[in-house]
CSV table of C-alpha atoms and ligand atoms in Angstrom, one decimal:
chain,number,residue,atom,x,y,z
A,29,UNK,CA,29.8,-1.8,7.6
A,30,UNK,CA,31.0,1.4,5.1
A,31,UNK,CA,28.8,2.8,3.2
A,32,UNK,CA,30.5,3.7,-0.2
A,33,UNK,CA,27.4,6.2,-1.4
A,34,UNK,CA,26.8,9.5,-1.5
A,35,UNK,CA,24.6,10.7,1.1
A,36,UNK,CA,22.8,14.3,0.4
A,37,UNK,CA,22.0,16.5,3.2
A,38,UNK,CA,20.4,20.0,3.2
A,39,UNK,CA,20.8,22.1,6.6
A,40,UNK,CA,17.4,23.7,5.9
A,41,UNK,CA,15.8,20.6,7.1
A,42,UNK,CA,16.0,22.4,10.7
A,43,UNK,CA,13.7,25.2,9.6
A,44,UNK,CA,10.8,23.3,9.3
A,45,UNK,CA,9.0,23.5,13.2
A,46,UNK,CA,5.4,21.7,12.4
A,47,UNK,CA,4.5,22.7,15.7
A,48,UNK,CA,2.6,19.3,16.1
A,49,UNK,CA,-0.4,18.1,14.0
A,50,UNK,CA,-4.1,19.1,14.2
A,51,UNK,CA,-5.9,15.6,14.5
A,52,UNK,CA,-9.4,15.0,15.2
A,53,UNK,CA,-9.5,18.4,15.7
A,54,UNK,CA,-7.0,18.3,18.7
A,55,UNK,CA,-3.4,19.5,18.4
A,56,UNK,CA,-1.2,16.8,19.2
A,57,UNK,CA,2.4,16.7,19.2
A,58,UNK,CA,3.2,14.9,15.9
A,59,UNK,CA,6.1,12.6,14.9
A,60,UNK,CA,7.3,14.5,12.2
A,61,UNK,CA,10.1,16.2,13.9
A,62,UNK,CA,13.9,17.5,13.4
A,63,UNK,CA,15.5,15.3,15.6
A,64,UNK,CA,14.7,12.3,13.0
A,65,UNK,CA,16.8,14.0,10.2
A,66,UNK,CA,19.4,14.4,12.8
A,67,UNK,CA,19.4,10.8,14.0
A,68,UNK,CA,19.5,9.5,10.1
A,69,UNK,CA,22.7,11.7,9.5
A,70,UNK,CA,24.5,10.5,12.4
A,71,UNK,CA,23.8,6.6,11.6
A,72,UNK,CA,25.2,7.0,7.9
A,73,UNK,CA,28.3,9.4,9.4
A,74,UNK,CA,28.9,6.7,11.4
A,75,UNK,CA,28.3,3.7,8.9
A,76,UNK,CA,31.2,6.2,6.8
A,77,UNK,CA,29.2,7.4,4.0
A,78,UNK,CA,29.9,10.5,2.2
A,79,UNK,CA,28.2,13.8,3.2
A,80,UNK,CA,27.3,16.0,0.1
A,81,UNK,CA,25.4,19.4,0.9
A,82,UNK,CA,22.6,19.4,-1.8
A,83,UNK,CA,22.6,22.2,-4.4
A,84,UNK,CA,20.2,24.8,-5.1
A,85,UNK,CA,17.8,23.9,-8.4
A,86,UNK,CA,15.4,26.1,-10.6
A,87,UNK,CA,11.5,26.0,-9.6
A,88,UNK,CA,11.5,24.0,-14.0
A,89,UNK,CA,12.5,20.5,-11.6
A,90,UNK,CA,10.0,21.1,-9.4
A,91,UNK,CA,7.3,22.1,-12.4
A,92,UNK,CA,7.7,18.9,-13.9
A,93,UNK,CA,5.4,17.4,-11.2
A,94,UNK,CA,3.7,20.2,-9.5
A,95,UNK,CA,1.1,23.0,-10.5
A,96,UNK,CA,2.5,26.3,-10.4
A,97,UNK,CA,-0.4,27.3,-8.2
A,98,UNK,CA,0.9,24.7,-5.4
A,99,UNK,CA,4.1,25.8,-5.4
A,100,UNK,CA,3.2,29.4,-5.1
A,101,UNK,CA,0.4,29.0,-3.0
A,102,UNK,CA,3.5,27.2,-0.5
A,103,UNK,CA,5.9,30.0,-1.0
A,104,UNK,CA,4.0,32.8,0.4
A,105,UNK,CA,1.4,30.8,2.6
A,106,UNK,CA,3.2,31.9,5.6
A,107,UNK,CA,3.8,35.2,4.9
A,108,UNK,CA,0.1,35.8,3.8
A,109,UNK,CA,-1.2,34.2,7.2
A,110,UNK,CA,0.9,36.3,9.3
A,111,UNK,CA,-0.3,39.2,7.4
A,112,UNK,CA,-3.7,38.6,8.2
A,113,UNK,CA,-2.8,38.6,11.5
A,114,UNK,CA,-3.9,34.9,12.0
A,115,UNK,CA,-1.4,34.1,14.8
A,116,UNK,CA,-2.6,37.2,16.9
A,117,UNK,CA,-6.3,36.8,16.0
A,118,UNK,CA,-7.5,34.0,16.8
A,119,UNK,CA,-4.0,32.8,17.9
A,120,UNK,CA,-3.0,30.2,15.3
A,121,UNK,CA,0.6,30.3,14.9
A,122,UNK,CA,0.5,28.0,11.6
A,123,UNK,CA,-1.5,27.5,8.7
A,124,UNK,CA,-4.4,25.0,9.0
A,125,UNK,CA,-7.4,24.7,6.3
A,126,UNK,CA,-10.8,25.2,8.2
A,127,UNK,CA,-13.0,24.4,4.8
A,128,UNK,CA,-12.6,22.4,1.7
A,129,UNK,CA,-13.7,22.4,-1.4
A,130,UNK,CA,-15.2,18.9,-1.5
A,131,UNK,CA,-15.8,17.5,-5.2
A,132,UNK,CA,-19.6,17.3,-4.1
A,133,UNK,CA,-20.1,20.5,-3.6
A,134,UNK,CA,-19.4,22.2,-7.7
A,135,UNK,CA,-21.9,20.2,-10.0
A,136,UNK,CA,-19.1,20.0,-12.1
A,137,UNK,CA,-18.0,24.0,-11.7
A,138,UNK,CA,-14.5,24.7,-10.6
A,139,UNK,CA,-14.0,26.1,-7.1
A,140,UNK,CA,-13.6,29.8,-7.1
A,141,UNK,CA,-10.0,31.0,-5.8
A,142,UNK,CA,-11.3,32.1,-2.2
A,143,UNK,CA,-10.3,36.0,-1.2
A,144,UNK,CA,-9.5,35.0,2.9
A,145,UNK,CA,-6.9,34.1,3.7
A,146,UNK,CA,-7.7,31.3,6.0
A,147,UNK,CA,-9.7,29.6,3.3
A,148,UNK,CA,-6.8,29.6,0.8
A,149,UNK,CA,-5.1,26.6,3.1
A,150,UNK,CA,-8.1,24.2,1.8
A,151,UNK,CA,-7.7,24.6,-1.4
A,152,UNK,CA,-4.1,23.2,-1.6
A,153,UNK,CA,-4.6,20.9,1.7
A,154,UNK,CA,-6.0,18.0,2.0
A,155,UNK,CA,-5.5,17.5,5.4
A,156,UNK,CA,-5.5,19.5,8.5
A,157,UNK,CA,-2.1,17.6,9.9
A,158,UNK,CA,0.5,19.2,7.7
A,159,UNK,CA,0.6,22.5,8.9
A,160,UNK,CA,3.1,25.2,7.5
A,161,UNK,CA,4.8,27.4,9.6
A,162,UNK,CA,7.7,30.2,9.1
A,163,UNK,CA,10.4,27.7,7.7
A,164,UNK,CA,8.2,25.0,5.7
A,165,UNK,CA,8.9,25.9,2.7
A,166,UNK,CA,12.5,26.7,2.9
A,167,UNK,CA,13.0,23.4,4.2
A,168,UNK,CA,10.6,21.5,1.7
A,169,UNK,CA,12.7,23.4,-1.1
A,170,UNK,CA,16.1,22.2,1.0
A,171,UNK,CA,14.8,18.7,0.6
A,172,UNK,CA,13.5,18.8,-3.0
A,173,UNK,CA,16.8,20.0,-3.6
A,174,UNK,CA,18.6,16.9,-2.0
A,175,UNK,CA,16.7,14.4,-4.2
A,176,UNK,CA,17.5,16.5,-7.7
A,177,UNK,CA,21.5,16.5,-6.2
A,178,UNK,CA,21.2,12.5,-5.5
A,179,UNK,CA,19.4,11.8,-8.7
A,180,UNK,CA,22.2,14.3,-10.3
A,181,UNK,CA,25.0,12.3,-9.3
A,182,UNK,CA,23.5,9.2,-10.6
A,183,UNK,CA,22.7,10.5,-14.0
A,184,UNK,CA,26.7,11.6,-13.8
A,185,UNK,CA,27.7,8.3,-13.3
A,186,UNK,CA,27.2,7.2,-9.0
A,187,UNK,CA,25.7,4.1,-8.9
A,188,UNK,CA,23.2,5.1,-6.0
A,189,UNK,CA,22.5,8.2,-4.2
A,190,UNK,CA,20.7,8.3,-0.6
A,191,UNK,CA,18.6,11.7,-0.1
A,192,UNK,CA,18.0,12.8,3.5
A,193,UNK,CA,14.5,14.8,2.7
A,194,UNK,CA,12.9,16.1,5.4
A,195,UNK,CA,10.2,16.9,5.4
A,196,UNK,CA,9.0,14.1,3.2
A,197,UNK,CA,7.5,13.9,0.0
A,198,UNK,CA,5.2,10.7,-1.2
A,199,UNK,CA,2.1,11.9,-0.4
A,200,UNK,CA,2.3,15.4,-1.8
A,201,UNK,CA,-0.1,15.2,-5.0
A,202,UNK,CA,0.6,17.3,-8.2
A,203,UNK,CA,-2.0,19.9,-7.0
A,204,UNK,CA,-2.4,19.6,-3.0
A,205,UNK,CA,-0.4,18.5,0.0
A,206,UNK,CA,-0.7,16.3,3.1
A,207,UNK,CA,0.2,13.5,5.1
A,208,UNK,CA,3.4,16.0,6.8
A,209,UNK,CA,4.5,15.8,3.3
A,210,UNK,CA,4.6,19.2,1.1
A,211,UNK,CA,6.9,18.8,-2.0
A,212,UNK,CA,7.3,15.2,-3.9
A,213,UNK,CA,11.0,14.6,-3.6
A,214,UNK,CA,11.2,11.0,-4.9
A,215,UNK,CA,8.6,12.3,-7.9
A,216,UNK,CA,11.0,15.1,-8.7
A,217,UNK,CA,13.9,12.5,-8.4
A,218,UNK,CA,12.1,10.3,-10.9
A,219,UNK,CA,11.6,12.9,-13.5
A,220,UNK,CA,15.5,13.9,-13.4
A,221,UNK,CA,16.4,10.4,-13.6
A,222,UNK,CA,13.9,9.8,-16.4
A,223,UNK,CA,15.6,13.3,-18.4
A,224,UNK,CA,18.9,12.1,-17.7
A,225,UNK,CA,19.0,8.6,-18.2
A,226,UNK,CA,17.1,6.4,-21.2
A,227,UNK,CA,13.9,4.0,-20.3
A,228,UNK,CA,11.6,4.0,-17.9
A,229,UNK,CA,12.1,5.0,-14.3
A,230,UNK,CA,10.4,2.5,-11.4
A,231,UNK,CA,9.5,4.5,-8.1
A,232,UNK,CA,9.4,1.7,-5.1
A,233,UNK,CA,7.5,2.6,-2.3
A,234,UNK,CA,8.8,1.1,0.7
A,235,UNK,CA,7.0,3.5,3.6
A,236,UNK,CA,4.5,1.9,5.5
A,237,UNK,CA,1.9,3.8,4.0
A,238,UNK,CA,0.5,3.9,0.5
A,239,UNK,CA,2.4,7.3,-1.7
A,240,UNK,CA,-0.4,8.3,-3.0
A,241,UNK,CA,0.7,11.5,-3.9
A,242,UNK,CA,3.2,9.3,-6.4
A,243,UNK,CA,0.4,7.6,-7.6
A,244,UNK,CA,-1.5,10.1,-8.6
A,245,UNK,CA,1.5,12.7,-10.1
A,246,UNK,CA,2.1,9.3,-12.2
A,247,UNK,CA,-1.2,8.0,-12.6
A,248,UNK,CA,-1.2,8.0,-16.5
A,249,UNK,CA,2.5,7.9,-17.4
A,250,UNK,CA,3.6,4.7,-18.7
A,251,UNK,CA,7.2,6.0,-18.3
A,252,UNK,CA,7.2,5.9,-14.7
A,253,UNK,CA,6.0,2.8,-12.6
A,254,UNK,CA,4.8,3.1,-9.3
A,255,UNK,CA,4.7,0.5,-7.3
A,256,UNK,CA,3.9,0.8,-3.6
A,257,UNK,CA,3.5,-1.6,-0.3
A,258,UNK,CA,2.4,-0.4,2.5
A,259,UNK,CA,-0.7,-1.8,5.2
A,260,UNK,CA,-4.2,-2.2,3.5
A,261,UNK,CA,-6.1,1.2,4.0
A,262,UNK,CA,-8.9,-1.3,4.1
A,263,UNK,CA,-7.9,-1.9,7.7
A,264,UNK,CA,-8.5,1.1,8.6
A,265,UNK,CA,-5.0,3.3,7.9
A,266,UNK,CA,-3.9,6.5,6.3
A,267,UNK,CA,-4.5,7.7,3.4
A,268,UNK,CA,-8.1,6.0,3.5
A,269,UNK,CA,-9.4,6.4,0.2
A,270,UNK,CA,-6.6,5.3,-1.5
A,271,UNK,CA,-3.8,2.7,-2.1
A,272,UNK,CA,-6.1,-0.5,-2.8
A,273,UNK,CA,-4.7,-3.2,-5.5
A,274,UNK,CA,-7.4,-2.3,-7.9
A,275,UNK,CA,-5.6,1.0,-8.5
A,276,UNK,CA,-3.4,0.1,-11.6
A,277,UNK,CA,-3.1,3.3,-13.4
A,278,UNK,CA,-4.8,4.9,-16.6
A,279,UNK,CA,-5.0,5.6,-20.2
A,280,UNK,CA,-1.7,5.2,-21.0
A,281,UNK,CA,0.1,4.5,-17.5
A,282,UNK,CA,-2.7,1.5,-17.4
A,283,UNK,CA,-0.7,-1.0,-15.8
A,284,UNK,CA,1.9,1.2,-14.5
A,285,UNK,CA,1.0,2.0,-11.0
A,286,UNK,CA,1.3,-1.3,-8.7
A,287,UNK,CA,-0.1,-1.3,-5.5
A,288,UNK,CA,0.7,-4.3,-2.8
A,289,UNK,CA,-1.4,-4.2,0.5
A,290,UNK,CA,-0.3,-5.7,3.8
A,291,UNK,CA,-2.4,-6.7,6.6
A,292,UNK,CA,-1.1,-5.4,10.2
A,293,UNK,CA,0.9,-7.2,12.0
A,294,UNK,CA,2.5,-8.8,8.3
A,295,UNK,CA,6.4,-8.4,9.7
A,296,UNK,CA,9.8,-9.6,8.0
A,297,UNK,CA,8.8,-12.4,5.9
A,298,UNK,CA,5.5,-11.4,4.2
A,299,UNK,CA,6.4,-7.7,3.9
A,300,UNK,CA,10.1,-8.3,2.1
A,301,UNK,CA,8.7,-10.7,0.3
A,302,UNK,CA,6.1,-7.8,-1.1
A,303,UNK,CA,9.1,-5.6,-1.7
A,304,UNK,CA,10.8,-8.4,-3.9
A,305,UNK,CA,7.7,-8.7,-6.0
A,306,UNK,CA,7.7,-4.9,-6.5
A,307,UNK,CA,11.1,-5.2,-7.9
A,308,UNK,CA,10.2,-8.5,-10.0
A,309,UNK,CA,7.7,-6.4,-11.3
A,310,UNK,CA,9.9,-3.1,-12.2
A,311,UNK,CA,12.5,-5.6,-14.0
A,312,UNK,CA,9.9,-7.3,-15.8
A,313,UNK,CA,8.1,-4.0,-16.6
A,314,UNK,CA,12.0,-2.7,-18.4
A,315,UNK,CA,12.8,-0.8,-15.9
A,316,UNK,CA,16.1,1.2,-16.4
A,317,UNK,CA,16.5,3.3,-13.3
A,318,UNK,CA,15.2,3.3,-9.5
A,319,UNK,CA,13.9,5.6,-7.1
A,320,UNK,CA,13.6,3.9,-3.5
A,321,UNK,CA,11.1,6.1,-1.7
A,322,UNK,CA,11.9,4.7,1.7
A,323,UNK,CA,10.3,4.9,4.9
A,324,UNK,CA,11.3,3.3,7.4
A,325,UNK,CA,7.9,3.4,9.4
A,326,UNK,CA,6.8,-0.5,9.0
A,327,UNK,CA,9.4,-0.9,11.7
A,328,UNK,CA,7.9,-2.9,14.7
A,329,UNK,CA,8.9,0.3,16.8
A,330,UNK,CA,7.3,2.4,14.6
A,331,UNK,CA,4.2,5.2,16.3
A,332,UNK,CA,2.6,5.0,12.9
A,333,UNK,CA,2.3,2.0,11.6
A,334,UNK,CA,0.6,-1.9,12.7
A,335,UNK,CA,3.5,-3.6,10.5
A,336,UNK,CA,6.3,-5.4,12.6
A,337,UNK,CA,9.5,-5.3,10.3
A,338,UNK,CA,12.9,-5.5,11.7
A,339,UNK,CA,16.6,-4.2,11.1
A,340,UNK,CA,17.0,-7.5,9.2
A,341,UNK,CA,13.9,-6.9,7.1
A,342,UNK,CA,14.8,-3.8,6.3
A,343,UNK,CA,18.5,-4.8,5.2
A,344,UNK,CA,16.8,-7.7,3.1
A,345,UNK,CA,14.7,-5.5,1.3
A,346,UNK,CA,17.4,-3.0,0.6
A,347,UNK,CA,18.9,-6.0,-0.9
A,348,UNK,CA,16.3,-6.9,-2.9
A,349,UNK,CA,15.9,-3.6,-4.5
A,350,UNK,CA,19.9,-3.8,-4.5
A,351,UNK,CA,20.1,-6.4,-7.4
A,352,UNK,CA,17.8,-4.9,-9.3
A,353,UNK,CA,21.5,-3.2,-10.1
A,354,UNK,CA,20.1,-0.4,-11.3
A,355,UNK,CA,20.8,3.0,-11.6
A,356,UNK,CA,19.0,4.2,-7.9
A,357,UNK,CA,18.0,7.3,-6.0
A,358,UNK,CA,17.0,6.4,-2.5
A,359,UNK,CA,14.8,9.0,-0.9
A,360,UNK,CA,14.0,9.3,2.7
A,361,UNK,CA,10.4,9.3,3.4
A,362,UNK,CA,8.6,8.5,7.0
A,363,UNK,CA,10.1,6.4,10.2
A,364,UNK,CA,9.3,7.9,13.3
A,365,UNK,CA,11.1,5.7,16.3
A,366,UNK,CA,13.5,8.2,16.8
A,367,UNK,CA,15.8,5.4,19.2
A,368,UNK,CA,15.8,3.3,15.8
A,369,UNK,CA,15.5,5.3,12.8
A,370,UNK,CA,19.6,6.0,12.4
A,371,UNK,CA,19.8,2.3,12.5
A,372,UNK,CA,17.1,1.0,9.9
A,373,UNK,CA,17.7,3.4,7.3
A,374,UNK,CA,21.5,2.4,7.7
A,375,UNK,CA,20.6,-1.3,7.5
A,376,UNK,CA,18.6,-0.5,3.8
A,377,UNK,CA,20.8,1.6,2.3
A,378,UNK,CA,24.0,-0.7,3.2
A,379,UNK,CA,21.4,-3.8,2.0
A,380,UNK,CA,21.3,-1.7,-1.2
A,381,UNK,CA,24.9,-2.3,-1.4
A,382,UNK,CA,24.9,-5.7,-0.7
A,383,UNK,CA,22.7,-6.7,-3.1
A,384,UNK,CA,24.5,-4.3,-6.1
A,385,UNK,CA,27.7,-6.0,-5.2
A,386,UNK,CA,26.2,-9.3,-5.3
B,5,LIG,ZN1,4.6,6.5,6.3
């Protein structure tokens, strides 16, 4: 196997350190770690795919998706905490929300912009998992930038582009983060593809779980599908509150958003089959470019997901999504078995090429 694509890598990846999650109220360790950006780059080194250092891009890329108040908000969050002396007093050496402003509490009213500190993190949080430390945002930037410099290189003429983002990006929202992710890298892909290249964009959500944060940067844009499968939050898995079927987009993006739900356990056949009717549905919908937002967290391996897909699955879906023959952006998102992630995002990316070559 040779890969023949470009594969964009950003060094900054390393200065992200979550420190663990807080869960339940308990710090755990957490999955999202360095080691799995590592593991990814060595698999596609190996498989003899190009390594291209992404390129530094003006904050307008990242506008097109994001409120200036989130990215701001994640610039200095760091620096602000540690100002307040937070890691001394009480002795919390990252930034975690401890109150948010929950729709039912405003009759309508917007929430003030609070004056502490620690009550800033739950206005752009929506979670108390994705914590922000010293590097976070250099390395969210790093991996924003990866996904413009993939989805440049397509608009210039590469058939596909993989990005190696880490930390990830589908469920980052146009207003608030979570779900370890910070900054949407496959939305900010989309939106370069969409400026560079005529017709609408499809985003194809591959990660086990649903990219809500797509959904809802999208949720009324008839230019850019989202289509998602991942398991049923019905069955009790993250995000929760959203990701069902009847979510279909609005106004104008009615129609536009796709969501296909697995049940745990659903493995190769049912879940490639889902990813094939995601791209039936982008092809019928006149879809002229692709962003693959892919985890690789349905794995059977996988610590955070019930779905039980294999290295074959994953290499059939790639090559489902592969003869779309489109113009595609493939975005790293979750996959968390570190002894298999080099491996399964290798198998969909070089599915990917199968399927364009035909
Ligand atoms: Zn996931």
């Amino acid at each position: 196997m040779t890969l023949s694509l470009p594969v964009v890598w950003s060094e900054r990846h390393r200065l992200h350190e979550p420190g663990g999650e807080i869960w339940v109220g308990v710090r755990t360790p957490g999955t999202e770690v360095p080691e799995r950006a590592e593991r990814i780059r060595a698999a596609l080194s190996a498989a003899g795919a190009r390594l291209v250092e992404a390129s530094p891009h003006p904050d307008e890329a990242l506008l097109a998706v994001h409120d200036a108040a989130l990215l701001e908000y994640l610039a200095r969050a760091w620096e602000d905490w540690q100002a307040a002396g937070l890691p001394d007093d009480p002795g919390q050496d990252r930034v975690v929300p401890y109150l948010f402003p929950h729709p039912g509490l405003f009759s309508g009213l917007a929430p003030a912009v609070p004056a502490a500190t620690t009550a800033m993190a739950g206005l752009f949080a929506y979670d108390t998992m994705t914590l922000v430390g010293p590097g976070t945002w250099d390395a969210a930037r790093g991996a924003a930038d990866a996904a413009l410099t993939a989805a440049d290189l397509v608009v210039g003429g590469e058939p596909a582009a993989y990005a190696c983002c880490r930390p990830p990006g589908h469920h980052a929202a146009r207003t608030c983060f979570g779900g370890s992710c910070y900054l949407n890298n496959a939305a900010v892909a989309a939106q370069r593809l969409r400026s560079g290249l005529a017709g609408p964009v499809a985003v194809i959500d591959v990660d086990a779980h649903h990219g809500n944060g797509t959904q809802q940067i999208f949720y009324e844009d008839p230019e850019v599908l989202v289509g998602s499968v991942h398991v049923d939050p019905g069955t009790g898995w993250f995000p929760h509150f959203l990701g069902f079927e009847r979510e279909r987009g609005a106004g104008r993006g009615e129609g536009a958003n796709r969501n296909v739900c697995v049940a745990p356990g659903t493995g190769d056949e049912g879940w490639t089959e889902a990813v094939a009717e995601l791209a039936r549905w982008a092809r019928e919908a006149g879809a002229q470019a692709l962003v693959v937002a892919l985890g690789v967290d349905a794995a059977g391996g996988d610590p955070e997901s019930p779905l039980d897909v294999s290295a074959a699955g994953f290499r059939a879906a790639g090559r489902a999504l592969g003869e779309l023959g489109l113009p595609t952006v493939l975005v790293q998102e979750g996959g968390y078995d570190l002894e298999a992630i080099g491996e399964l995002v290798s198998e969909a990316v070089a599915g990917s090429e199968d399927g364009r070559r035909g």
